[in-house]
Amino acid sequence: MRPVSSWGRLNAHPHNIISLNDPNKVSNQIMSGPYPGLAYGMGRSYGDVCLNPEGVLWMTTGLDHLIAFDEVSGRLICEAGVLLRDIQRLTIPRGWILPVTPGTQMVTVGGAIANDVHGKSHHVQGSFGDHVQSITLARTDGEIICCGPQNFPEWFAATVGGIGLTGVIIQAEIQLRRVQGPWLDTETAPFANLDEFFRLSDDSETQWEHTVSWIDCISGGGGRGLFMRGNPADIGHRPEPKGRKLTMPIVPPVSLVNQLSLRSFNTAYYTLKKWQAGRAIVHYEPFFYPLDNLLEWNRMYGPKGFYQYQSVVPREVGKDAVQAMLKEIARSGDGSFLAILKTFGHRQSVGMLSFPQPGVTLALDFPNHGARTHKLFERLDAIVREAGGRIYLAKDARMPRDLFEAGYPLLAEFQKFRDPGISSELSRRLMGS
């Protein structure tokens, strides 16, 4: 047994760790118990979706082999523990890129599928599951299921976004997309309020593949921020940046994210980026994964850890709901300098429990201040509930069960595909087992 925490560092409960290293032995390993078990990759989920306190964690990072890559078609077959970073570094020089990645590339393929991660290109590329062609799934009863959009599609829909509860993903086949190199043609445009944000978003959807915004969540609900957009660029060969990675060396005794530091940081960041606004050629890594250059950045929130609150609400009520949430956050005195606002495209998600839906999503980090933080979340929950939205399971550590059930209408259908030998702290909290 050893203590394991998720990226939010809210707790570190003991787990029984079993490493999976040989795909041919995975079925026998998970069949042998003890139960319940749960697959665990890099632990980059923020809440309790990847935790199984006092139970088994099957560590998948040893399943890290690239099996086959067709440079003509862009089809990649790999084991579930392969990192998205390693795929990108192999395939981009060969003219192919992952169509969808989240805000960090330090996640496994299995984790990306299980959480059906999304990125900055949802309006063009959808989510990660839209590009998965097949999944090999091991169940704790010994059954091996190979599923995809055309082969056992119901198992595929349950496993994509299924938060690891349908079995252990052993390998997957993914369709990559053509790219001319590692560079992006980008533009940063400041906006003063939410009306300007939505206008920029609407104008960008047909012209730009990647769009995302940073928003100042403590400026009183006005919604000033920075809109960033980018397209793949064919600019020929140029030296790639040799950026030096920094590390947050210690866990400070108190959170470095507080009212004083937030106000100073947000004002300085907005002013600097507004002054630097305009077009630029940027390497894909700092554009897609800006925080990957600060290792262990989650330590800055101190010993109590932090929560991330990410919601999506329908577009027709998006402005009012986001404005109401920003006002509650400003009123609370808490806030986030990692406040991200973006829109999702008009497309149906592949997975039964996938998070993206047409609308607008707001993601924020909050230091853990106990009851005070939970009271703020209750007020945000009320706004999301009234708007007909949902909370992202990969980020959640405290959502009430009624909001979960209202936000995920295919839950009853999903339950038919659960593996009875698999459970997580999140599934027990929200599903009862």
GROMACS .gro file of C-alpha atoms in nm, residues 8-9 251-256 298-306:
model
   17
    8GLY     CA    1  -0.551   1.851  -0.711
    9ARG     CA    2  -0.358   1.713  -0.410
  251VAL     CA    3   0.492   2.276  -0.116
  252PRO     CA    4   0.461   2.615   0.054
  253PRO     CA    5   0.296   2.626   0.399
  254VAL     CA    6   0.005   2.829   0.258
  255SER     CA    7  -0.137   2.872  -0.090
  256LEU     CA    8   0.051   3.117  -0.308
  298ASN     CA    9   0.008   2.208  -0.846
  299ARG     CA   10   0.226   2.249  -0.537
  300MET     CA   11   0.174   2.625  -0.539
  301TYR     CA   12  -0.169   2.578  -0.379
  302GLY     CA   13  -0.012   2.463  -0.054
  303PRO     CA   14  -0.071   2.157   0.165
  304LYS     CA   15  -0.451   2.164   0.137
  305GLY     CA   16  -0.448   2.134  -0.242
  306PHE     CA   17  -0.697   2.284  -0.483
   0.00000   0.00000   0.00000
